Amino acid sequence: MALSDEIQDAITRHQIYLLRYSSGREKEAAQYIDAITQRITDELMNDELTEMDIQRLNRFMDEISAFQQDVMSQLEEKILDDVDDLANQETDWATAMLSNFLGELDNPSRIDTQLAVFAGVLPVAGLAIRSLVRRFRQKKIAQTVQSIRDGITLRENNQQIIGRMRTINPLHKKQAGVLIKTITNYTSVQARDVAMRLNQQFFDGYEWVSVLDSRTSLICASRDGTIYPFTNDPVLSPKPPAHFSCRSTITPKLKPQFESRQTKQPRRTAEGAKGKTKVNASTTYESWLARQPATFQDEVLGKTRGALFRRGKLPISTFIDGSGKTLTLNELRKVEPEVFNRVKL
């Protein structure tokens, strides 16, 4: 088995650590959001807002906003500090892991890692990490304040407004979790990219690796197994995350002269119609999906796209436009009218 597959196997196992790491940071973020909900709930156990005059009501809203601003600023700072630490850890891990296979490699400087992680733009958001986290903080504060104001406008009593807060709470925690998952994956990918770029004499580029299960997005499924060059062009060299909560990652593609045969047979985990199995590390999402039952293919692609995939022999990449957006069925029909007619759809 090629050494590239051995390296991919090590990186795939490392993804389990990243999932656990992300889960821990999500639980910590939830505590900050719970603190805001609890403070507002405690305040609403006192005088009814609908009975307050304008001056007292404005003072109440100012105090709530100030408390939210303080707590969410602490959360913002913590997320950024965690990213800083993770970026350095992931760069060290990537360099050490690659050195284990290839001999001692150069380790990127802390400055190079920080620039790659903090100065880069997340393709899914079009923003750098700091701007993305700041926008999250501002939106969550504004949404909470607006929800309270809506309750006041509708002449709801305090218990009803507390109900609003308890409805918002799990939503905000879920959104914080999605943000942290996405940033964690981005940080890991950028750190690995820096390590590979510094040692490009060993690599021909990097391979996009997606998770083999029914939850994988079409854009990630279409990119799985594709080799991309090292460039700063996001079109020529796209990298995960392709969307929020993206689970895809990248692995290096070794130059032929550094490949070798290994006795170990690397495998990757897949979860299809028969549950979890192990498949050859070189299996792509498309070739794996082609071996799944029609019902499973339809679950992943939808019935029409499933039929086009099976009977029309359309590759998954056909369902995505150049920007990575999933084409609607009407848009797809315009692109592939002959296939629609042949499959009688």
Tab-separated table of C-alpha atoms in Angstrom:
chain	number	residue	atom	x	y	z
A	1	MET	CA	0.000	0.000	0.000
A	2	ALA	CA	1.299	3.469	-0.915
A	3	LEU	CA	2.783	5.587	1.855
A	4	SER	CA	0.253	8.340	1.071
A	5	ASP	CA	-2.476	5.957	2.215
A	6	GLU	CA	-0.603	5.246	5.455
A	7	ILE	CA	-0.441	8.983	6.126
A	8	GLN	CA	-4.133	9.375	5.310
A	9	ASP	CA	-4.909	6.607	7.773
A	10	ALA	CA	-3.031	8.468	10.539
A	11	ILE	CA	-4.855	11.717	9.740
A	12	THR	CA	-8.239	9.988	9.694
A	13	ARG	CA	-7.571	8.607	13.173
A	14	HIS	CA	-6.525	12.072	14.314
A	15	GLN	CA	-9.923	13.422	13.247
A	16	ILE	CA	-11.440	11.505	16.163
A	17	TYR	CA	-9.319	13.581	18.544
A	18	LEU	CA	-10.464	16.782	16.840
A	19	LEU	CA	-14.112	15.785	17.229
A	20	ARG	CA	-13.586	15.212	20.945
A	21	TYR	CA	-11.677	18.463	21.278
A	22	SER	CA	-14.450	20.372	19.517
A	23	SER	CA	-17.106	18.734	21.692
A	24	GLY	CA	-15.299	19.925	24.810
A	25	ARG	CA	-15.101	23.502	23.553
A	26	GLU	CA	-18.825	23.397	22.663
A	27	LYS	CA	-19.726	22.424	26.228
A	28	GLU	CA	-17.633	25.302	27.560
A	29	ALA	CA	-19.330	27.770	25.201
A	30	ALA	CA	-22.733	26.527	26.367
A	31	GLN	CA	-21.876	27.584	29.919
A	32	TYR	CA	-21.459	31.203	28.819
A	33	ILE	CA	-24.819	31.179	27.063
A	34	ASP	CA	-26.471	29.541	30.065
A	35	ALA	CA	-25.066	32.308	32.277
A	36	ILE	CA	-26.813	34.941	30.155
A	37	THR	CA	-30.112	33.064	30.195
A	38	GLN	CA	-29.910	32.590	33.951
A	39	ARG	CA	-29.124	36.255	34.608
A	40	ILE	CA	-32.030	37.450	32.464
A	41	THR	CA	-34.353	34.894	34.081
A	42	ASP	CA	-33.302	36.062	37.554
A	43	GLU	CA	-33.911	39.689	36.636
A	44	LEU	CA	-37.337	38.855	35.226
A	45	MET	CA	-38.381	37.259	38.501
A	46	ASN	CA	-38.725	40.762	39.925
A	47	ASP	CA	-40.956	43.597	38.670
A	48	GLU	CA	-43.099	43.072	35.603
A	49	LEU	CA	-41.565	44.814	32.581
A	50	THR	CA	-44.970	45.908	31.331
A	51	GLU	CA	-45.461	47.853	34.553
A	52	MET	CA	-42.188	49.774	34.332
A	53	ASP	CA	-42.011	53.333	33.097
A	54	ILE	CA	-39.820	54.126	30.110
A	55	GLN	CA	-36.873	55.243	32.208
A	56	ARG	CA	-36.768	52.053	34.313
A	57	LEU	CA	-37.357	49.893	31.258
A	58	ASN	CA	-34.473	51.516	29.395
A	59	ARG	CA	-32.245	51.068	32.428
A	60	PHE	CA	-33.207	47.388	32.604
A	61	MET	CA	-32.414	46.857	28.913
A	62	ASP	CA	-29.094	48.709	29.253
A	63	GLU	CA	-28.073	46.497	32.163
A	64	ILE	CA	-29.040	43.320	30.324
A	65	SER	CA	-27.173	44.446	27.198
A	66	ALA	CA	-24.067	45.329	29.210
A	67	PHE	CA	-24.064	41.946	30.938
A	68	GLN	CA	-24.487	40.135	27.622
A	69	GLN	CA	-21.720	42.192	26.083
A	70	ASP	CA	-19.382	41.277	28.914
A	71	VAL	CA	-20.137	37.546	28.857
A	72	MET	CA	-20.128	37.199	25.077
A	73	SER	CA	-16.870	39.179	24.858
A	74	GLN	CA	-15.347	36.681	27.279
A	75	LEU	CA	-16.605	33.844	25.083
A	76	GLU	CA	-15.208	35.533	21.981
A	77	GLU	CA	-11.805	35.928	23.642
A	78	LYS	CA	-11.830	32.297	24.778
A	79	ILE	CA	-12.676	30.979	21.309
A	80	LEU	CA	-9.801	32.979	19.800
A	81	ASP	CA	-7.375	31.849	22.515
A	82	ASP	CA	-8.420	28.235	21.903
A	83	VAL	CA	-7.822	28.679	18.167
A	84	ASP	CA	-4.368	30.098	18.880
A	85	ASP	CA	-3.433	27.097	21.021
A	86	LEU	CA	-4.987	24.578	18.614
A	87	ALA	CA	-3.184	26.065	15.615
A	88	ASN	CA	0.198	25.556	17.260
A	89	GLN	CA	-0.713	22.065	18.476
A	90	GLU	CA	-1.964	20.994	15.056
A	91	THR	CA	1.104	22.330	13.262
A	92	ASP	CA	3.391	20.472	15.668
A	93	TRP	CA	1.305	17.313	15.304
A	94	ALA	CA	1.266	17.468	11.490
A	95	THR	CA	5.026	18.002	11.307
A	96	ALA	CA	5.743	15.210	13.786
A	97	MET	CA	3.361	12.812	12.050
A	98	LEU	CA	4.860	13.474	8.608
A	99	SER	CA	8.384	13.231	10.012
A	100	ASN	CA	7.528	9.808	11.366
A	101	PHE	CA	6.964	8.627	7.788
A	102	LEU	CA	9.453	10.751	5.847
A	103	GLY	CA	12.273	11.616	8.220
A	104	GLU	CA	12.735	14.932	10.003
A	105	LEU	CA	10.795	17.788	8.365
A	106	ASP	CA	10.984	21.524	8.910
A	107	ASN	CA	8.503	22.837	11.461
A	108	PRO	CA	6.678	26.063	10.508
A	109	SER	CA	7.289	29.114	12.678
A	110	ARG	CA	4.558	30.265	15.031
A	111	ILE	CA	4.197	33.442	12.961
A	112	ASP	CA	3.588	31.489	9.744
A	113	THR	CA	0.954	29.377	11.496
A	114	GLN	CA	-0.797	32.393	12.986
A	115	LEU	CA	-0.887	34.171	9.625
A	116	ALA	CA	-2.344	31.125	7.886
A	117	VAL	CA	-5.053	30.644	10.499
A	118	PHE	CA	-5.982	34.207	11.455
A	119	ALA	CA	-5.280	36.131	8.243
A	120	GLY	CA	-6.948	33.591	5.984
A	121	VAL	CA	-10.617	33.709	5.037
A	122	LEU	CA	-13.010	30.861	5.799
A	123	PRO	CA	-14.540	29.997	2.409
A	124	VAL	CA	-17.870	29.123	4.001
A	125	ALA	CA	-18.265	32.578	5.559
A	126	GLY	CA	-16.100	34.892	3.478
A	127	LEU	CA	-14.611	36.200	6.733
A	128	ALA	CA	-11.464	35.742	8.797
A	129	ILE	CA	-11.876	33.948	12.128
A	130	ARG	CA	-11.812	37.106	14.258
A	131	SER	CA	-14.477	38.776	12.126
A	132	LEU	CA	-16.615	35.632	12.102
A	133	VAL	CA	-16.527	35.266	15.894
A	134	ARG	CA	-17.206	38.990	16.362
A	135	ARG	CA	-20.218	38.781	14.057
A	136	PHE	CA	-21.527	35.802	16.036
A	137	ARG	CA	-21.230	37.740	19.304
A	138	GLN	CA	-22.986	40.793	17.914
A	139	LYS	CA	-25.822	38.785	16.357
A	140	LYS	CA	-26.554	36.735	19.478
A	141	ILE	CA	-26.676	39.852	21.661
A	142	ALA	CA	-28.952	41.632	19.189
A	143	GLN	CA	-31.254	38.620	18.893
A	144	THR	CA	-31.653	38.291	22.658
A	145	VAL	CA	-32.375	41.996	23.129
A	146	GLN	CA	-34.834	41.991	20.237
A	147	SER	CA	-36.665	38.987	21.645
A	148	ILE	CA	-37.171	40.773	24.965
A	149	ARG	CA	-38.333	43.922	23.169
A	150	ASP	CA	-40.772	41.874	21.078
A	151	GLY	CA	-42.231	40.426	24.260
A	152	ILE	CA	-42.651	43.879	25.757
A	153	THR	CA	-44.278	45.182	22.579
A	154	LEU	CA	-46.754	42.289	22.634
A	155	ARG	CA	-47.530	43.057	26.299
A	156	GLU	CA	-46.300	39.656	27.409
A	157	ASN	CA	-45.739	39.075	31.104
A	158	ASN	CA	-42.341	38.191	32.531
A	159	GLN	CA	-43.008	34.451	32.539
A	160	GLN	CA	-43.786	34.564	28.830
A	161	ILE	CA	-40.574	36.487	28.159
A	162	ILE	CA	-38.660	33.940	30.243
A	163	GLY	CA	-40.157	31.322	27.927
A	164	ARG	CA	-38.694	33.244	25.006
A	165	MET	CA	-35.249	33.136	26.645
A	166	ARG	CA	-35.521	29.401	27.216
A	167	THR	CA	-36.404	28.941	23.558
A	168	ILE	CA	-33.448	31.016	22.376
A	169	ASN	CA	-30.977	29.321	24.721
A	170	PRO	CA	-30.678	25.918	22.947
A	171	LEU	CA	-30.667	27.627	19.556
A	172	HIS	CA	-27.757	29.860	20.531
A	173	LYS	CA	-25.884	26.915	22.030
A	174	LYS	CA	-26.379	24.911	18.859
A	175	GLN	CA	-25.161	27.818	16.732
A	176	ALA	CA	-22.123	28.258	18.979
A	177	GLY	CA	-21.399	24.559	18.531
A	178	VAL	CA	-21.619	24.834	14.745
A	179	LEU	CA	-19.286	27.839	14.814
A	180	ILE	CA	-16.733	26.013	16.976
A	181	LYS	CA	-16.872	22.813	14.875
A	182	THR	CA	-16.298	24.835	11.720
A	183	ILE	CA	-13.447	26.899	13.138
A	184	THR	CA	-11.781	23.818	14.638
A	185	ASN	CA	-11.778	22.056	11.288
A	186	TYR	CA	-10.553	25.170	9.493
A	187	THR	CA	-7.717	25.633	11.987
A	188	SER	CA	-6.591	22.017	11.676
A	189	VAL	CA	-6.649	22.130	7.872
A	190	GLN	CA	-4.758	25.441	7.705
A	191	ALA	CA	-2.110	24.224	10.155
A	192	ARG	CA	-1.570	21.038	8.124
A	193	ASP	CA	-1.416	23.065	4.924
A	194	VAL	CA	1.332	25.262	6.385
A	195	ALA	CA	3.359	22.208	7.396
A	196	MET	CA	2.985	20.642	3.943
A	197	ARG	CA	3.814	23.850	2.066
A	198	LEU	CA	7.024	24.306	4.028
A	199	ASN	CA	8.101	20.815	2.958
A	200	GLN	CA	6.790	20.830	-0.614
A	201	GLN	CA	9.801	18.877	-1.863
A	202	PHE	CA	7.937	15.782	-0.650
A	203	PHE	CA	4.451	16.545	-1.945
A	204	ASP	CA	2.588	16.926	-5.244
A	205	GLY	CA	-0.359	18.589	-3.515
A	206	TYR	CA	-3.065	17.530	-1.124
A	207	GLU	CA	-6.084	15.248	-1.324
A	208	TRP	CA	-9.591	16.174	-0.191
A	209	VAL	CA	-10.956	13.463	2.137
A	210	SER	CA	-14.671	13.355	3.040
A	211	VAL	CA	-16.553	11.182	5.513
A	212	LEU	CA	-18.240	8.158	3.955
A	213	ASP	CA	-21.782	8.327	5.304
A	214	SER	CA	-25.237	9.662	4.421
A	215	ARG	CA	-24.692	13.038	6.127
A	216	THR	CA	-21.899	14.153	3.801
A	217	SER	CA	-22.843	17.135	1.647
A	218	LEU	CA	-22.854	16.919	-2.137
A	219	ILE	CA	-19.982	19.374	-2.443
A	220	CYS	CA	-17.796	17.313	-0.112
A	221	ALA	CA	-18.851	14.065	-1.784
A	222	SER	CA	-17.923	15.491	-5.186
A	223	ARG	CA	-14.452	16.580	-3.980
A	224	ASP	CA	-13.537	13.389	-2.110
A	225	GLY	CA	-10.330	11.888	-3.512
A	226	THR	CA	-9.512	14.935	-5.658
A	227	ILE	CA	-5.866	16.062	-5.647
A	228	TYR	CA	-5.333	19.835	-5.521
A	229	PRO	CA	-2.138	21.882	-5.973
A	230	PHE	CA	-0.660	24.177	-3.341
A	231	THR	CA	-1.889	27.628	-4.378
A	232	ASN	CA	-3.566	30.590	-2.708
A	233	ASP	CA	-6.427	30.461	-5.215
A	234	PRO	CA	-9.556	29.113	-3.452
A	235	VAL	CA	-10.983	27.969	-6.794
A	236	LEU	CA	-7.902	26.032	-7.917
A	237	SER	CA	-7.130	24.840	-4.395
A	238	PRO	CA	-10.304	24.645	-2.291
A	239	LYS	CA	-9.924	23.440	1.285
A	240	PRO	CA	-12.385	22.476	4.010
A	241	PRO	CA	-14.605	23.645	5.519
A	242	ALA	CA	-16.859	23.723	2.468
A	243	HIS	CA	-19.849	24.558	4.686
A	244	PHE	CA	-20.642	25.019	8.368
A	245	SER	CA	-20.043	21.837	10.408
A	246	CYS	CA	-17.965	20.443	7.534
A	247	ARG	CA	-16.167	17.221	8.533
A	248	SER	CA	-13.898	16.923	5.478
A	249	THR	CA	-10.137	17.254	5.788
A	250	ILE	CA	-6.972	17.153	3.657
A	251	THR	CA	-4.076	14.711	3.427
A	252	PRO	CA	-0.787	15.113	1.546
A	253	LYS	CA	-0.176	13.512	-1.834
A	254	LEU	CA	3.419	12.279	-1.884
A	255	LYS	CA	5.630	12.629	-4.929
A	256	PRO	CA	6.142	9.205	-6.570
A	257	GLN	CA	9.786	8.888	-5.507
A	258	PHE	CA	8.808	9.009	-1.839
A	259	GLU	CA	6.097	6.362	-2.041
A	260	SER	CA	6.859	2.911	-0.711
A	261	ARG	CA	5.070	-0.378	-0.135
A	262	GLN	CA	3.788	-1.118	3.348
A	263	THR	CA	2.687	-4.410	4.892
A	264	LYS	CA	-0.199	-2.704	6.638
A	265	GLN	CA	-3.417	-2.291	4.673
A	266	PRO	CA	-4.840	1.172	5.528
A	267	ARG	CA	-8.610	1.343	5.818
A	268	ARG	CA	-11.155	4.125	6.248
A	269	THR	CA	-14.465	3.934	8.068
A	270	ALA	CA	-17.700	4.041	6.094
A	271	GLU	CA	-21.292	4.001	7.327
A	272	GLY	CA	-23.659	2.822	4.625
A	273	ALA	CA	-26.853	0.809	4.368
A	274	LYS	CA	-25.329	-2.089	6.332
A	275	GLY	CA	-23.929	0.088	9.107
A	276	LYS	CA	-20.293	0.835	9.841
A	277	THR	CA	-17.673	-1.010	7.818
A	278	LYS	CA	-14.044	-0.606	6.811
A	279	VAL	CA	-13.132	0.036	3.182
A	280	ASN	CA	-9.859	0.465	1.324
A	281	ALA	CA	-8.230	3.846	2.054
A	282	SER	CA	-8.214	4.695	-1.662
A	283	THR	CA	-12.011	4.380	-1.922
A	284	THR	CA	-13.647	7.645	-2.960
A	285	TYR	CA	-17.085	8.791	-1.856
A	286	GLU	CA	-18.485	8.340	-5.361
A	287	SER	CA	-17.190	4.798	-5.828
A	288	TRP	CA	-18.422	3.881	-2.324
A	289	LEU	CA	-21.879	5.363	-2.945
A	290	ALA	CA	-22.139	3.486	-6.251
A	291	ARG	CA	-21.932	0.222	-4.290
A	292	GLN	CA	-24.766	1.202	-1.930
A	293	PRO	CA	-28.421	0.175	-2.483
A	294	ALA	CA	-30.681	2.517	-4.454
A	295	THR	CA	-32.622	3.426	-1.302
A	296	PHE	CA	-29.446	4.633	0.396
A	297	GLN	CA	-28.355	6.558	-2.707
A	298	ASP	CA	-31.759	8.262	-2.774
A	299	GLU	CA	-31.395	9.147	0.918
A	300	VAL	CA	-28.100	10.879	0.158
A	301	LEU	CA	-28.888	12.444	-3.222
A	302	GLY	CA	-32.679	12.601	-3.368
A	303	LYS	CA	-34.777	10.388	-5.651
A	304	THR	CA	-34.258	12.329	-8.870
A	305	ARG	CA	-30.519	12.825	-8.423
A	306	GLY	CA	-30.274	9.206	-7.290
A	307	ALA	CA	-31.833	8.063	-10.562
A	308	LEU	CA	-29.536	10.348	-12.544
A	309	PHE	CA	-26.556	8.942	-10.640
A	310	ARG	CA	-27.563	5.306	-11.206
A	311	ARG	CA	-29.279	5.205	-14.575
A	312	GLY	CA	-27.955	8.382	-16.087
A	313	LYS	CA	-24.377	7.698	-14.946
A	314	LEU	CA	-23.961	11.320	-13.877
A	315	PRO	CA	-21.049	11.861	-11.459
A	316	ILE	CA	-21.770	13.650	-8.182
A	317	SER	CA	-19.703	16.625	-9.373
A	318	THR	CA	-22.422	17.292	-11.986
A	319	PHE	CA	-24.823	18.250	-9.202
A	320	ILE	CA	-22.543	21.115	-8.075
A	321	ASP	CA	-21.763	24.378	-9.862
A	322	GLY	CA	-18.333	26.013	-10.031
A	323	SER	CA	-18.800	27.835	-6.739
A	324	GLY	CA	-19.762	24.663	-4.885
A	325	LYS	CA	-23.498	25.418	-4.759
A	326	THR	CA	-25.875	22.490	-5.257
A	327	LEU	CA	-27.813	22.930	-8.494
A	328	THR	CA	-31.592	22.829	-8.294
A	329	LEU	CA	-33.298	20.159	-10.381
A	330	ASN	CA	-34.442	22.808	-12.860
A	331	GLU	CA	-30.889	24.123	-13.198
A	332	LEU	CA	-29.584	20.588	-13.576
A	333	ARG	CA	-32.170	19.830	-16.265
A	334	LYS	CA	-30.881	22.790	-18.296
A	335	VAL	CA	-27.296	21.520	-17.984
A	336	GLU	CA	-28.071	17.859	-18.730
A	337	PRO	CA	-31.334	17.776	-20.764
A	338	GLU	CA	-30.337	14.671	-22.739
A	339	VAL	CA	-29.736	12.629	-19.600
A	340	PHE	CA	-33.100	13.701	-18.139
A	341	ASN	CA	-34.806	12.584	-21.342
A	342	ARG	CA	-32.902	9.299	-21.495
A	343	VAL	CA	-33.747	8.463	-17.888
A	344	LYS	CA	-37.311	9.705	-18.525
A	345	LEU	CA	-37.416	12.198	-15.674
